[in-house]
Every structure is written in structure tokens, then in C-alpha cells.
């Protein structure tokens, strides 16, 4: 039986807690962040049940019906129908699936590129570091929105992809994820590099090096696990940014293209409908706004909860 | 300082050169080629003249050679011909740049004082009601999709209330200033909302730090009034790094105005680039993108230089 010193001495001991318990407690104290997280969970679940709900209501979101346009909300179409007679609610739910998926997948890819570049540059240093950082500077100097549009306009056929494949929904989806990751990795790369340089100097890393640890092993086992906190925070914040990029691109017609609904492309036609059906312009944008706002609040909450120096 | 400046300028030029290659490759990956588009628009073109145009445009010439031809011409000020405006690219650029600059300047004039005001107000009592409200506003500003905000403002102010025009360009050829201003109100409002959020957060953080420093305590103990402490002592110090943030944000603002210009029909750089990409105007898209890159590069460069110049503690390495 093990007893610690405090118990032996009969002194009151502070409740023991792991770092994760502490972080969770600090996060839960942050009301806006908790509300935002709750909203995101509810939203994800709602978007997830789009298919069963469609079955239940007997409504197919892809069916157009020109005799049934701009219907007000009814028991069959809870939010009415759009300019082609399609169910607005179900399209919003399917659009949410796409937006959230792009946000999460895009962030993962962004993080993979960013962490690889940052870790490598920071740990190896020297010329490789200089080269990678100049490359990062180049990408940062790119005007974000215009370049995303050019990348969205790139003809995959010229890159040797068969036309049928280039226009398949899956490829279009993946290409959005990839092009956003291609311009958005710089923040995480710079952050990872700075953190890596700070950790590289630590004794345990040096000790491992002296004991003959390979460079890759050392990076993965001793450096990366110790810099996950700031990277996690940066990743959360980039989810919101990526959702905004995707919706902007889709709105302009260079992202996810109809008939696949996304919150962005549901607004493409809204500009012509602002007089006849202004509600159609409100819902998708409001959802983008609330989602991105929630993600940012959660990110801020994580930042405060994970930072031992910040006051709770 | 001089050496640092020169090194940074050298780096920027190098980055610009790399960008020309990158953008040239990208533009060439856009669908179709300019001659195809011309043939579609003008069926009476004979095969012979099509071949002639193709030769003029340098089709069939390998990519590196085409790049070399383009860059040598561009350096001498020959940016080629725009296929959607039927005018030399250089002639199209001027007015568009002017229009975008109007938007930028108006946005800066509006958002900098607003950010200073809100940021300082929030910093007075961190965690207080005012701070929470302003922080919420800043978060909203960062999270708002600017194309949606544009639509909502059009619906409210142009359609429902009828106070302001929904387009960013007056119909008259030589509009009086007040009319032009009226048309620019909504676009500038959207851009300000887009730009002000990060600034507010920045001013707030910087002010909170400054207000807890020794010289502010000294000013307080001297018996200065609170407004005097904040405006004359704290804000002035908090302003220094603000220059960098502004310069860095300028590039983002320039690129972010693309969406706003497209929705409101402001005939600026952003809309020009968008149209050029949409209607596959290679020459115009290329120069437009390059110019936008240049703006970002210059503002980043100015940010670095201003930082080193204003704060002598920065090591110039």
C-alpha cells in the first residue's frame, strides 16, 4: 500500500489532478466556450441526421419542382423551399455536412503540412531552415482570396486527370480541402518552428541526441509531444478560418459546385433573390457565422484553459 | 539600419521573382486557352487567322520560353492585351487600382480610430461588461463571412429601407463626389467590419499590458487625470506596434476586398482579378495577381522596417 507524505503526516493534501483534469475544469469555467461547444455538438448531430430526416419527411433535397418555388414553411418543408422548389432545411443540413467536413479535413491537412515543415526547419536548422522559411514567406505574400480562386479555377485536365474524374463530387471536395491547405499551412509552420527551436535546446533532447537517438526519432518522440499545446490551439482556430475560405470560394463559384449544397453556394443565387426571398439569403450565412464564431470561441477557450499563465 | 533595409528589400525582390514563376505556372493551368475563347466569341475567324493569333500569343512555344518572353516584356512595361476589356492591361489597371485605393483609404480612416476607441475602452476594466461586449464584437468581426454581411446590408439598407444604393458604382459617367461617397458607404462598412476585429483585439491586449507598466503608475501617482493617462501616456505607447499590425493587415484587406468589390460591383482590382479569372483573361489575371502580391510584399516589408525603426531594441539580424 502506498501512502504519500501528506497522508502520513496527517496534513490536508491538495486534491490530486492530472493536467487534463485541470484543463477540463478551466475550460468548463469559460461560459462562452462551453455554450459554443454545445452549439457545435448540436449542429453536428443535426447535420448528421439529414438523411434520416429526409426519409422521415419523405422529402428529397435534390428534387427540383418549379411549380413549388419559394414556399413558406410548412409541415412538409420546415423552412420552406428555394428558387428551384427544393427543401431549404435539408439542403442546409447537407450543406453543413460539407462545410464541417471541409473545415476538419482541411485543418488536418494544414496541420500535417505545417507541422512537417515547421518541425523539420526548426529541428534541423541551417540552410534547410532558411530555405523552408523563405518558401513560407513566399506563400504568406500570396494574396489569399485571389490565389484561392485561381487554384479553384485550375483545370485538373491539364494536370493529367480524366475529365469524368475531375468533375466527380469527391474530387471536387478533395480539391477544395487541398487548395485551402496549400495556402493556409504557414501559420502552423511558423508556430511549430518557433516552438521546436525552443524545445530543441532542452537537456532531455540533447541527452537523447548524445545517447544516439536518430534525428527523426528524436523529433517525433521528444520534440513533437512537447509542443502539441500551441499547435492544438492554432488548429482549432484554423477550422473556423477554413470554413470561411470554403464558403467564400463556393459562393464565388470556384469551390464546391451545385448540385452539391454548401452554405457558401446556397448564397450564390441569393443576390438575385434579395427582393423576392430575402430569407434564403439569411439562413446559410447565419449558419456560417454562428459556426465560425463558435469554433473561435472554443479555440479561445482551449487557449486559455491550456495556458498555465493565463488567469482563469 | 541601411543594411537591414537593403537585405529585406533584396529578399522581397527575390520572393517577387519566385512569385512570377509560380503565378505564371498557375495561370497556365487555368482551363482553355485564350485563342479558344476568342474563336468561341467570333466564329468568323478563319483557321489561318486563328493560327496567326496563336503564333502571336506564343502557343506551341515551350513554357519556359513563354515565361521568359512574358517577363522580359513585363519588365519593360508591356503587360500585354486584355482579352475581356480589349485594351492594353496597363490601361485597365490604373483606374481599377484607384478605385480599390479609395476603398482601402476609407476603410483605414474609419477602422483605425474605431479600433483605438473600442480597444482602449475594453482595456479599462478587463473582464468587465464593456470588455465582454467589445470582445464579443471583435469575435463577430473575425467570424463574419463578408459576402454574407454584404448581402444582409443590401437587404436592410438598400431593399427594405431604401437609404443607400446597392451598387458600389454610380451610373453617371462623371458623378459628383457626394454621390460616389453614397455608393461606397456599404462596401466600406463591410470592409471596416472585416478589418476592425483583429485590430480591436490587438489594441486591447497592447493597452492592458501598457496600463500595468511602471510609467503609467508614475503618471497616476503624479495625480494626472485618467483620460490624460490613457490618451497621452498609455495609448501613445500602445500605438507603436500598431503600425506593424496595420501594415500587415493591409495586404489582407487588399485581397479581402475582392469579394466586396464583386458583390457591390465596385470596379476595382479585386473585381478585375475575379473577372479576369472567370473569363480566362490570362494577361490581366497574371498582372492583377502579381500586383496584389506586390502590395502584400510591400506592406510586409514596411511592417518589418517600421518595427525596426520605431523600436530600436529589435535586433537587426
Coordinates of C-alpha atoms in Angstrom, one line a residue:
Chain A
X1 CA 0.0 0.0 0.0
X2 CA 1.4 3.3 -1.0
X3 CA 0.9 6.4 1.0
X4 CA 2.3 9.8 0.2
X5 CA 4.0 12.1 2.6
X6 CA 1.0 14.3 3.3
X7 CA -1.2 11.5 4.4
X8 CA 1.5 10.1 6.7
X9 CA 1.9 13.5 8.3
X10 CA -1.9 13.8 8.6
X11 CA -1.8 17.1 6.8
X12 CA -4.6 18.1 4.4
X13 CA -3.4 17.3 0.9
X14 CA -4.4 19.2 -2.2
X15 CA -6.7 17.2 -4.4
X16 CA -4.5 15.4 -7.0
X17 CA -5.4 16.0 -10.6
X18 CA -3.9 15.3 -13.9
X19 CA -3.1 18.1 -16.3
X20 CA -6.2 17.1 -18.4
X21 CA -8.5 17.3 -15.4
X22 CA -7.1 20.8 -14.7
X23 CA -7.6 21.8 -18.3
X24 CA -11.1 20.5 -18.5
X25 CA -12.0 22.3 -15.3
X26 CA -10.6 25.5 -16.6
X27 CA -12.4 25.1 -19.9
X28 CA -15.7 24.4 -18.3
X29 CA -15.4 27.6 -16.3
X30 CA -15.4 29.6 -19.6
X31 CA -19.1 30.0 -20.3
X32 CA -19.0 31.3 -23.9
X33 CA -16.7 28.5 -24.8
X34 CA -18.9 25.9 -23.3
X35 CA -22.0 27.3 -25.0
X36 CA -20.2 27.4 -28.3
X37 CA -19.0 23.8 -27.9
X38 CA -22.6 22.8 -27.1
X39 CA -23.8 24.6 -30.2
X40 CA -21.3 22.8 -32.4
X41 CA -22.2 19.4 -31.0
X42 CA -25.9 20.1 -31.6
X43 CA -25.2 21.4 -35.1
X44 CA -23.0 18.4 -36.0
X45 CA -25.7 16.0 -34.8
X46 CA -28.4 17.9 -36.7
X47 CA -26.4 17.9 -39.9
X48 CA -25.7 14.2 -39.3
X49 CA -29.4 13.3 -39.3
X50 CA -30.1 14.9 -42.6
X51 CA -30.6 11.6 -44.4
X52 CA -33.0 10.0 -41.8
X53 CA -35.0 13.3 -41.5
X54 CA -35.4 13.4 -45.3
X55 CA -36.6 9.8 -45.2
X56 CA -39.0 10.6 -42.4
X57 CA -40.5 13.6 -44.1
X58 CA -40.5 11.9 -47.4
X59 CA -38.5 14.8 -49.0
X60 CA -35.6 14.5 -51.3
X61 CA -33.4 17.7 -51.2
X62 CA -32.2 17.2 -54.7
X63 CA -35.6 17.1 -56.3
X64 CA -36.5 20.3 -58.1
X65 CA -40.1 21.4 -58.5
X66 CA -40.6 24.6 -60.4
X67 CA -44.3 24.7 -59.6
X68 CA -43.4 24.7 -55.9
X69 CA -40.9 27.6 -55.5
X70 CA -40.5 29.9 -52.6
X71 CA -43.0 28.0 -50.4
X72 CA -43.4 29.3 -46.9
X73 CA -42.5 26.9 -44.0
X74 CA -44.9 24.0 -43.8
X75 CA -45.2 20.6 -42.1
X76 CA -43.5 19.0 -45.1
X77 CA -40.9 21.7 -45.7
X78 CA -40.0 23.1 -42.3
X79 CA -38.1 26.1 -43.7
X80 CA -40.0 26.3 -47.0
X81 CA -38.5 25.7 -50.5
X82 CA -35.9 27.6 -52.5
X83 CA -35.8 29.1 -56.0
X84 CA -35.9 25.6 -57.6
X85 CA -38.5 24.2 -55.2
X86 CA -36.0 22.2 -53.1
X87 CA -36.3 21.8 -49.4
X88 CA -34.3 24.5 -47.7
X89 CA -33.8 22.8 -44.3
X90 CA -32.5 19.5 -45.8
X91 CA -30.1 21.4 -48.1
X92 CA -28.9 23.4 -45.1
X93 CA -28.2 20.2 -43.2
X94 CA -26.4 18.5 -46.1
X95 CA -24.5 21.8 -46.7
X96 CA -23.5 21.7 -43.1
X97 CA -22.0 18.3 -43.5
X98 CA -19.8 19.6 -46.3
X99 CA -18.8 22.7 -44.5
X100 CA -17.8 20.9 -41.3
X101 CA -16.1 18.1 -43.2
X102 CA -14.0 20.6 -45.2
X103 CA -13.2 22.5 -42.0
X104 CA -12.0 19.4 -40.2
X105 CA -10.2 17.7 -43.1
X106 CA -8.7 20.9 -44.3
X107 CA -7.3 21.6 -40.8
X108 CA -5.8 18.1 -40.5
X109 CA -4.1 18.5 -43.9
X110 CA -3.0 22.0 -43.0
X111 CA -1.6 20.7 -39.7
X112 CA 0.3 17.9 -41.4
X113 CA 2.0 20.2 -43.9
X114 CA 2.6 22.9 -41.3
X115 CA 4.0 20.6 -38.6
X116 CA 6.2 18.8 -41.1
X117 CA 7.7 22.0 -42.5
X118 CA 8.0 23.7 -39.0
X119 CA 9.4 20.7 -37.2
X120 CA 12.0 20.0 -40.0
X121 CA 13.0 23.6 -40.3
X122 CA 13.2 24.2 -36.6
X123 CA 15.0 21.0 -35.6
X124 CA 17.5 20.7 -38.5
X125 CA 18.1 24.4 -38.8
X126 CA 20.8 25.8 -41.1
X127 CA 20.2 26.0 -44.8
X128 CA 17.2 23.8 -44.8
X129 CA 15.6 26.1 -42.2
X130 CA 16.5 29.2 -44.2
X131 CA 15.1 27.7 -47.4
X132 CA 11.8 26.5 -45.8
X133 CA 11.3 29.8 -44.1
X134 CA 11.8 31.7 -47.4
X135 CA 9.3 29.3 -49.0
X136 CA 6.9 30.1 -46.2
X137 CA 7.4 33.9 -46.8
X138 CA 6.5 33.3 -50.4
X139 CA 3.2 31.7 -49.6
X140 CA 2.4 34.4 -47.0
X141 CA 3.0 37.0 -49.6
X142 CA 0.3 35.5 -51.8
X143 CA -2.9 37.4 -51.9
X144 CA -5.2 34.9 -50.2
X145 CA -8.6 35.2 -51.9
X146 CA -7.4 35.8 -55.5
X147 CA -4.9 32.9 -55.3
X148 CA -7.6 30.5 -53.9
X149 CA -9.8 31.5 -56.8
X150 CA -7.0 30.7 -59.3
X151 CA -6.4 27.4 -57.6
X152 CA -10.1 26.7 -57.7
X153 CA -10.1 27.5 -61.4
X154 CA -7.2 25.3 -62.3
X155 CA -8.1 22.8 -64.9
X156 CA -7.3 19.3 -63.5
X157 CA -7.4 18.0 -67.0
X158 CA -4.2 20.0 -67.7
X159 CA -2.7 18.1 -64.7
X160 CA -3.5 14.8 -66.4
X161 CA -6.7 13.9 -64.8
X162 CA -9.6 12.4 -66.8
X163 CA -12.5 14.9 -67.2
X164 CA -15.0 12.5 -65.8
X165 CA -12.9 12.0 -62.7
X166 CA -12.0 15.7 -62.4
X167 CA -15.7 16.6 -62.2
X168 CA -16.8 13.9 -59.7
X169 CA -18.1 15.3 -56.4
X170 CA -15.4 13.5 -54.4
X171 CA -12.6 15.0 -56.4
X172 CA -14.2 18.5 -56.2
X173 CA -14.5 18.1 -52.4
X174 CA -10.9 16.9 -52.0
X175 CA -9.6 19.6 -54.3
X176 CA -11.1 22.3 -52.0
X177 CA -9.5 20.7 -49.0
X178 CA -6.2 20.5 -50.8
X179 CA -6.1 24.0 -52.2
X180 CA -7.0 25.6 -48.9
X181 CA -4.4 23.6 -47.1
X182 CA -1.8 24.7 -49.7
X183 CA -2.2 28.3 -48.8
X184 CA -3.1 28.0 -45.1
X185 CA -0.3 25.9 -43.6
X186 CA 2.1 28.8 -43.0
X187 CA 0.6 29.9 -39.6
X188 CA 1.1 26.4 -38.1
X189 CA 4.5 26.0 -39.8
X190 CA 5.9 29.2 -38.3
X191 CA 4.4 28.4 -34.9
X192 CA 5.8 24.8 -34.9
X193 CA 9.2 26.1 -35.9
X194 CA 9.4 28.6 -33.1
X195 CA 8.2 26.0 -30.5
X196 CA 10.7 23.4 -31.9
X197 CA 13.6 25.8 -31.6
X198 CA 12.7 26.4 -28.0
X199 CA 12.4 22.7 -27.2
X200 CA 15.5 21.7 -29.2
X201 CA 17.8 23.4 -26.6
X202 CA 16.3 21.4 -23.7
X203 CA 18.5 19.0 -21.9
X204 CA 16.4 15.9 -22.5
X205 CA 16.6 16.4 -26.2
X206 CA 20.3 16.9 -26.1
X207 CA 20.7 13.8 -23.8
X208 CA 18.8 11.7 -26.3
X209 CA 20.9 13.0 -29.1
X210 CA 24.1 12.2 -27.2
X211 CA 22.7 8.7 -26.5
X212 CA 22.5 8.1 -30.2
X213 CA 18.8 8.8 -30.9
X214 CA 18.2 9.3 -34.6
X215 CA 17.0 12.7 -35.7
X216 CA 13.6 11.5 -36.8
X217 CA 13.0 9.5 -33.7
X218 CA 14.1 12.5 -31.5
X219 CA 11.7 14.8 -33.4
X220 CA 8.8 12.5 -33.1
X221 CA 9.3 11.3 -29.5
X222 CA 10.9 14.2 -27.7
X223 CA 10.0 17.3 -29.6
X224 CA 6.6 16.9 -31.1
X225 CA 4.7 15.7 -28.0
X226 CA 6.0 18.7 -26.0
X227 CA 4.8 21.3 -28.5
X228 CA 1.3 19.9 -29.0
X229 CA -0.5 22.5 -26.9
X230 CA 0.1 25.6 -29.0
X231 CA -0.5 23.6 -32.2
X232 CA -3.8 22.3 -30.9
X233 CA -5.0 25.9 -30.2
X234 CA -3.8 27.1 -33.7
X235 CA -5.6 24.1 -35.3
X236 CA -8.9 24.9 -33.6
X237 CA -8.7 28.5 -34.8
X238 CA -7.9 27.4 -38.3
X239 CA -11.1 25.3 -38.5
X240 CA -13.1 28.5 -38.5
X241 CA -10.8 30.2 -41.0
X242 CA -11.0 27.2 -43.4
X243 CA -14.8 27.1 -43.2
X244 CA -14.8 30.8 -44.1
X245 CA -12.5 30.2 -47.0
X246 CA -14.6 27.3 -48.3
X247 CA -17.8 29.2 -48.1
X248 CA -16.3 32.2 -49.8
X249 CA -14.9 30.1 -52.6
X250 CA -18.2 28.2 -53.1
X251 CA -20.1 31.5 -53.0
X252 CA -18.0 32.8 -55.8
X253 CA -18.4 29.6 -57.8
X254 CA -14.9 28.3 -57.5
X255 CA -15.4 25.9 -54.7
X256 CA -18.0 23.2 -54.2
X257 CA -20.3 23.5 -57.2
X258 CA -24.1 22.7 -57.4
X259 CA -26.0 20.5 -57.2
X260 CA -24.0 19.6 -54.0
X261 CA -25.3 22.1 -51.5
X262 CA -22.9 24.0 -49.2
X263 CA -23.7 27.1 -47.1
X264 CA -21.5 29.1 -49.5
X265 CA -23.0 28.1 -52.8
X266 CA -26.6 28.3 -51.4
X267 CA -25.9 32.1 -51.2
X268 CA -24.6 32.4 -54.8
X269 CA -28.1 32.9 -56.2
X270 CA -29.3 34.7 -53.1
X271 CA -28.1 38.0 -54.5
X272 CA -30.8 37.9 -57.3
X273 CA -33.4 36.9 -54.8
X274 CA -33.0 39.5 -52.1
X275 CA -36.2 41.2 -53.1
X276 CA -38.4 38.1 -53.7
X277 CA -37.0 35.8 -51.0
X278 CA -34.6 37.5 -48.6
X279 CA -34.9 34.6 -46.1
X280 CA -32.9 32.4 -48.4
X281 CA -30.0 34.8 -48.1
X282 CA -30.2 34.8 -44.3
X283 CA -30.2 31.1 -43.2
X284 CA -26.9 29.8 -44.8
X285 CA -24.9 32.8 -43.9
X286 CA -26.2 32.9 -40.4
X287 CA -25.1 29.2 -40.0
X288 CA -21.6 30.0 -41.3
X289 CA -21.4 32.9 -39.0
X290 CA -22.6 31.0 -35.9
X291 CA -20.4 28.0 -36.7
X292 CA -17.2 30.0 -37.2
X293 CA -17.9 32.2 -34.2
X294 CA -18.4 29.0 -32.1
X295 CA -15.2 27.5 -33.3
X296 CA -13.4 30.6 -32.5
X297 CA -14.8 30.8 -29.0
X298 CA -13.9 27.1 -28.4
X299 CA -10.4 27.8 -29.7
X300 CA -10.1 30.8 -27.4
X301 CA -11.4 28.7 -24.5
X302 CA -8.8 26.0 -25.2
X303 CA -6.1 28.6 -25.4
X304 CA -7.0 30.0 -22.0
X305 CA -7.5 26.5 -20.4
X306 CA -4.2 25.2 -21.8
X307 CA -2.1 28.2 -20.9
X308 CA -0.9 27.9 -17.4
X309 CA 0.0 31.6 -17.2
X310 CA -3.5 32.9 -18.1
X311 CA -5.8 33.8 -15.3
X312 CA -8.9 31.6 -15.3
Chain B
X1 CA 19.6 50.1 -40.4
X2 CA 20.6 50.7 -44.0
X3 CA 22.0 47.2 -44.3
X4 CA 18.9 45.7 -42.8
X5 CA 16.7 47.7 -45.1
X6 CA 18.7 46.6 -48.2
X7 CA 18.7 43.0 -47.1
X8 CA 14.9 43.0 -46.6
X9 CA 14.4 44.7 -50.0
X10 CA 16.6 42.1 -51.6
X11 CA 14.6 39.3 -50.1
X12 CA 11.4 40.9 -51.2
X13 CA 12.6 41.2 -54.7
X14 CA 13.7 37.5 -54.7
X15 CA 10.3 36.5 -53.4
X16 CA 8.6 38.5 -56.1
X17 CA 10.7 36.8 -58.7
X18 CA 9.7 33.4 -57.4
X19 CA 6.1 34.5 -57.4
X20 CA 6.2 35.5 -61.1
X21 CA 7.2 31.9 -61.9
X22 CA 4.6 30.4 -59.6
X23 CA 1.8 32.6 -60.8
X24 CA 2.7 32.1 -64.4
X25 CA 2.6 28.3 -64.0
X26 CA -0.8 28.6 -62.1
X27 CA -2.4 30.8 -64.7
X28 CA -1.3 28.4 -67.4
X29 CA -3.2 25.6 -65.6
X30 CA -6.5 27.5 -65.9
X31 CA -9.0 25.9 -68.3
X32 CA -8.9 26.6 -72.0
X33 CA -6.5 28.9 -73.8
X34 CA -7.1 32.5 -74.8
X35 CA -7.4 31.7 -78.5
X36 CA -10.1 29.0 -78.0
X37 CA -12.1 31.7 -76.1
X38 CA -11.6 34.1 -79.0
X39 CA -12.7 31.5 -81.5
X40 CA -15.9 30.9 -79.5
X41 CA -16.7 34.6 -79.3
X42 CA -16.0 35.1 -83.0
X43 CA -17.0 32.2 -85.3
X44 CA -16.0 34.1 -88.4
X45 CA -12.3 33.8 -87.6
X46 CA -10.7 31.7 -90.2
X47 CA -8.4 28.8 -89.3
X48 CA -5.5 30.8 -90.8
X49 CA -6.0 33.8 -88.7
X50 CA -6.6 31.6 -85.7
X51 CA -3.2 30.1 -86.3
X52 CA -1.8 33.6 -86.7
X53 CA -3.2 34.7 -83.4
X54 CA -1.9 31.5 -81.8
X55 CA 1.5 32.3 -83.1
X56 CA 1.1 35.9 -81.8
X57 CA 0.2 34.6 -78.4
X58 CA 3.0 32.1 -78.5
X59 CA 1.1 28.9 -78.4
X60 CA 3.2 25.8 -79.1
X61 CA 6.3 27.6 -77.6
X62 CA 7.6 25.7 -74.6
X63 CA 6.5 27.1 -71.2
X64 CA 10.0 28.4 -70.1
X65 CA 10.4 30.3 -73.3
X66 CA 6.9 31.8 -72.9
X67 CA 7.7 32.8 -69.4
X68 CA 10.9 34.5 -70.5
X69 CA 9.1 36.4 -73.3
X70 CA 6.5 37.5 -70.9
X71 CA 8.8 38.6 -68.1
X72 CA 11.1 40.5 -70.4
X73 CA 8.2 42.3 -71.9
X74 CA 6.6 43.0 -68.5
X75 CA 9.8 44.4 -67.1
X76 CA 9.8 46.9 -70.0
X77 CA 6.2 47.9 -69.1
X78 CA 4.5 45.8 -71.8
X79 CA 1.8 43.8 -69.9
X80 CA 0.1 42.5 -73.0
X81 CA -3.5 43.0 -74.1
X82 CA -6.6 42.2 -72.0
X83 CA -9.0 39.9 -73.9
X84 CA -12.1 41.0 -72.0
X85 CA -11.6 44.7 -72.0
X86 CA -10.0 44.9 -75.4
X87 CA -7.4 47.3 -74.1
X88 CA -3.8 47.1 -73.0
X89 CA -3.6 45.7 -69.5
X90 CA -1.8 48.7 -68.2
X91 CA -4.7 51.0 -69.2
X92 CA -7.2 48.7 -67.3
X93 CA -5.0 48.6 -64.2
X94 CA -4.8 52.3 -63.4
X95 CA -8.5 53.1 -62.8
X96 CA -9.1 49.8 -61.0
X97 CA -6.2 50.4 -58.7
X98 CA -7.5 53.9 -57.9
X99 CA -11.0 52.6 -57.1
X100 CA -9.5 49.9 -54.7
X101 CA -7.3 52.5 -53.1
X102 CA -10.4 54.6 -52.4
X103 CA -12.0 51.7 -50.6
X104 CA -8.8 50.9 -48.7
X105 CA -8.2 54.5 -47.5
X106 CA -11.8 55.0 -46.4
X107 CA -11.7 51.7 -44.5
X108 CA -8.5 52.6 -42.8
X109 CA -9.7 56.1 -41.9
X110 CA -12.8 54.5 -40.3
X111 CA -11.4 51.4 -38.7
X112 CA -8.3 52.8 -37.0
X113 CA -10.0 55.3 -34.8
X114 CA -12.8 52.8 -34.1
X115 CA -10.3 50.1 -33.1
X116 CA -8.4 52.6 -30.9
X117 CA -11.6 53.7 -29.2
X118 CA -13.0 50.2 -28.7
X119 CA -9.7 48.6 -27.8
X120 CA -8.9 51.2 -25.1
X121 CA -12.4 51.1 -23.7
X122 CA -12.2 47.3 -23.4
X123 CA -8.8 47.6 -21.7
X124 CA -10.0 49.9 -18.9
X125 CA -11.6 47.0 -17.0
X126 CA -10.6 43.6 -18.3
X127 CA -13.3 41.1 -17.8
X128 CA -15.9 43.9 -17.2
X129 CA -19.2 44.2 -19.1
X130 CA -17.8 46.7 -21.6
X131 CA -14.8 44.4 -22.2
X132 CA -17.0 41.4 -22.8
X133 CA -19.3 43.3 -25.2
X134 CA -16.4 44.6 -27.2
X135 CA -14.6 41.3 -27.2
X136 CA -17.8 39.7 -28.5
X137 CA -17.9 42.3 -31.2
X138 CA -14.3 41.6 -32.2
X139 CA -15.1 37.9 -32.4
X140 CA -18.1 38.6 -34.5
X141 CA -16.0 40.7 -36.8
X142 CA -13.5 37.9 -37.3
X143 CA -16.2 35.3 -37.8
X144 CA -18.5 37.1 -40.2
X145 CA -18.4 35.9 -43.8
X146 CA -18.0 39.3 -45.6
X147 CA -20.1 38.2 -48.6
X148 CA -23.0 37.4 -46.3
X149 CA -22.7 40.7 -44.4
X150 CA -22.7 42.4 -47.8
X151 CA -26.0 40.6 -48.7
X152 CA -27.6 41.4 -45.4
X153 CA -26.6 45.1 -45.6
X154 CA -28.0 45.3 -49.1
X155 CA -31.3 43.7 -48.0
X156 CA -31.6 46.0 -45.0
X157 CA -30.3 49.4 -46.2
X158 CA -30.9 49.2 -50.0
X159 CA -34.0 47.0 -50.4
X160 CA -36.0 47.3 -47.1
X161 CA -35.1 50.9 -46.0
X162 CA -34.0 52.2 -49.4
X163 CA -31.5 54.5 -47.8
X164 CA -28.4 53.6 -49.8
X165 CA -27.7 52.3 -53.3
X166 CA -26.9 48.5 -53.5
X167 CA -24.1 49.0 -56.0
X168 CA -20.7 50.5 -55.4
X169 CA -20.5 52.4 -58.7
X170 CA -22.8 55.3 -59.7
X171 CA -24.4 55.1 -63.1
X172 CA -23.4 58.6 -64.1
X173 CA -20.1 58.9 -66.0
X174 CA -18.8 61.8 -64.0
X175 CA -20.6 61.6 -60.7
X176 CA -20.3 64.3 -58.1
X177 CA -18.3 63.4 -55.0
X178 CA -21.2 63.0 -52.7
X179 CA -22.9 60.6 -55.0
X180 CA -19.7 58.5 -55.2
X181 CA -19.4 58.5 -51.4
X182 CA -23.0 57.4 -51.1
X183 CA -22.3 54.4 -53.3
X184 CA -19.2 53.5 -51.3
X185 CA -20.8 53.6 -47.9
X186 CA -22.0 49.9 -47.8
X187 CA -18.8 48.4 -49.3
X188 CA -16.6 50.4 -46.9
X189 CA -18.8 49.4 -44.0
X190 CA -18.4 45.7 -44.8
X191 CA -14.6 46.1 -45.2
X192 CA -14.4 48.0 -41.9
X193 CA -16.3 45.3 -40.1
X194 CA -13.9 42.8 -41.7
X195 CA -10.8 44.7 -40.8
X196 CA -11.6 46.1 -37.4
X197 CA -11.9 42.9 -35.3
X198 CA -8.2 41.8 -35.2
X199 CA -7.2 45.5 -34.6
X200 CA -9.5 45.8 -31.6
X201 CA -8.1 42.7 -30.1
X202 CA -4.7 43.9 -30.7
X203 CA -5.2 47.4 -29.2
X204 CA -6.9 45.8 -26.2
X205 CA -4.1 43.4 -25.5
X206 CA -1.5 46.1 -26.0
X207 CA -3.3 48.6 -23.8
X208 CA -3.8 46.1 -21.0
X209 CA 0.0 45.5 -21.0
X210 CA 0.8 49.2 -21.1
X211 CA -1.6 50.2 -18.4
X212 CA 0.1 47.9 -16.0
X213 CA 3.6 49.3 -16.6
X214 CA 5.6 51.4 -14.3
X215 CA 5.4 54.7 -16.1
X216 CA 1.6 54.6 -16.0
X217 CA 1.8 54.0 -12.3
X218 CA 4.1 57.0 -12.0
X219 CA 1.6 59.1 -14.0
X220 CA -1.2 58.0 -11.7
X221 CA 0.8 58.9 -8.6
X222 CA 1.6 62.3 -10.1
X223 CA -2.1 62.9 -9.9
X224 CA -2.8 63.0 -13.6
X225 CA -6.4 62.6 -14.7
X226 CA -7.4 59.2 -16.1
X227 CA -8.1 60.5 -19.6
X228 CA -4.7 62.2 -19.7
X229 CA -3.0 59.0 -18.6
X230 CA -4.8 56.9 -21.1
X231 CA -4.6 59.2 -24.1
X232 CA -1.2 60.9 -23.6
X233 CA 0.7 58.1 -21.9
X234 CA -0.7 54.7 -22.5
X235 CA -2.2 55.0 -25.9
X236 CA 0.8 56.6 -27.5
X237 CA 3.0 53.7 -26.4
X238 CA 0.5 51.1 -27.4
X239 CA 0.4 52.7 -30.8
X240 CA 3.9 51.9 -31.8
X241 CA 3.5 48.2 -32.6
X242 CA 0.1 49.1 -34.1
X243 CA 1.9 50.4 -37.2
X244 CA 3.2 46.9 -37.9
X245 CA -0.2 45.3 -37.4
X246 CA -1.8 47.8 -39.7
X247 CA 0.8 47.3 -42.5
X248 CA 0.4 43.5 -42.2
X249 CA -3.3 43.8 -42.3
X250 CA -3.2 46.0 -45.4
X251 CA -2.3 43.1 -47.7
X252 CA -5.1 41.0 -46.3
X253 CA -7.5 43.9 -46.7
X254 CA -6.4 44.3 -50.3
X255 CA -7.1 40.7 -51.1
X256 CA -10.3 40.6 -49.0
X257 CA -11.8 43.4 -50.9
X258 CA -12.2 41.1 -53.9
X259 CA -15.4 39.6 -52.5
X260 CA -16.8 43.0 -51.5
X261 CA -16.0 44.6 -54.9
X262 CA -17.5 41.7 -56.7
X263 CA -20.8 41.8 -54.8
X264 CA -21.2 45.6 -54.9
X265 CA -19.8 46.0 -58.4
X266 CA -17.0 48.3 -57.4
X267 CA -14.7 48.4 -60.5
X268 CA -11.5 47.9 -58.5
X269 CA -8.6 45.5 -58.6
X270 CA -10.5 42.7 -56.8
X271 CA -13.4 42.6 -59.3
X272 CA -10.9 42.9 -62.2
X273 CA -8.9 39.9 -61.0
X274 CA -12.1 38.0 -60.4
X275 CA -13.5 38.7 -63.9
X276 CA -10.1 38.0 -65.4
X277 CA -10.0 34.6 -63.9
X278 CA -13.7 33.8 -64.6
X279 CA -13.4 34.8 -68.2
X280 CA -9.9 33.4 -68.7
X281 CA -8.1 36.6 -69.5
X282 CA -4.6 35.3 -68.9
X283 CA -2.7 38.6 -69.2
X284 CA -4.9 40.6 -67.0
X285 CA -5.2 37.8 -64.3
X286 CA -1.5 37.4 -64.2
X287 CA -0.6 41.1 -63.8
X288 CA -3.5 41.6 -61.4
X289 CA -2.4 38.8 -59.2
X290 CA 1.2 40.0 -59.4
X291 CA 0.2 43.5 -58.3
X292 CA -1.8 42.1 -55.4
X293 CA 1.2 40.1 -54.4
X294 CA 3.4 43.2 -54.7
X295 CA 1.0 45.1 -52.4
X296 CA 1.2 42.3 -49.8
X297 CA 5.0 42.1 -50.1
X298 CA 5.5 45.9 -49.8
X299 CA 3.2 46.1 -46.8
X300 CA 5.0 43.2 -45.1
X301 CA 8.3 44.9 -45.9
X302 CA 7.1 48.2 -44.5
X303 CA 5.8 46.4 -41.4
X304 CA 9.3 44.9 -40.7
X305 CA 11.1 48.2 -41.4
X306 CA 8.7 50.3 -39.3
X307 CA 9.1 47.8 -36.5
X308 CA 12.8 48.0 -36.5
X309 CA 12.7 51.8 -36.9
X310 CA 10.2 52.5 -34.2
X311 CA 11.6 50.1 -31.7
X312 CA 15.4 50.3 -31.5
X313 CA 15.6 47.2 -29.3
X314 CA 14.8 45.0 -32.3
X315 CA 17.9 43.2 -33.3
X316 CA 18.6 43.9 -37.0
X317 CA 19.7 40.4 -38.0

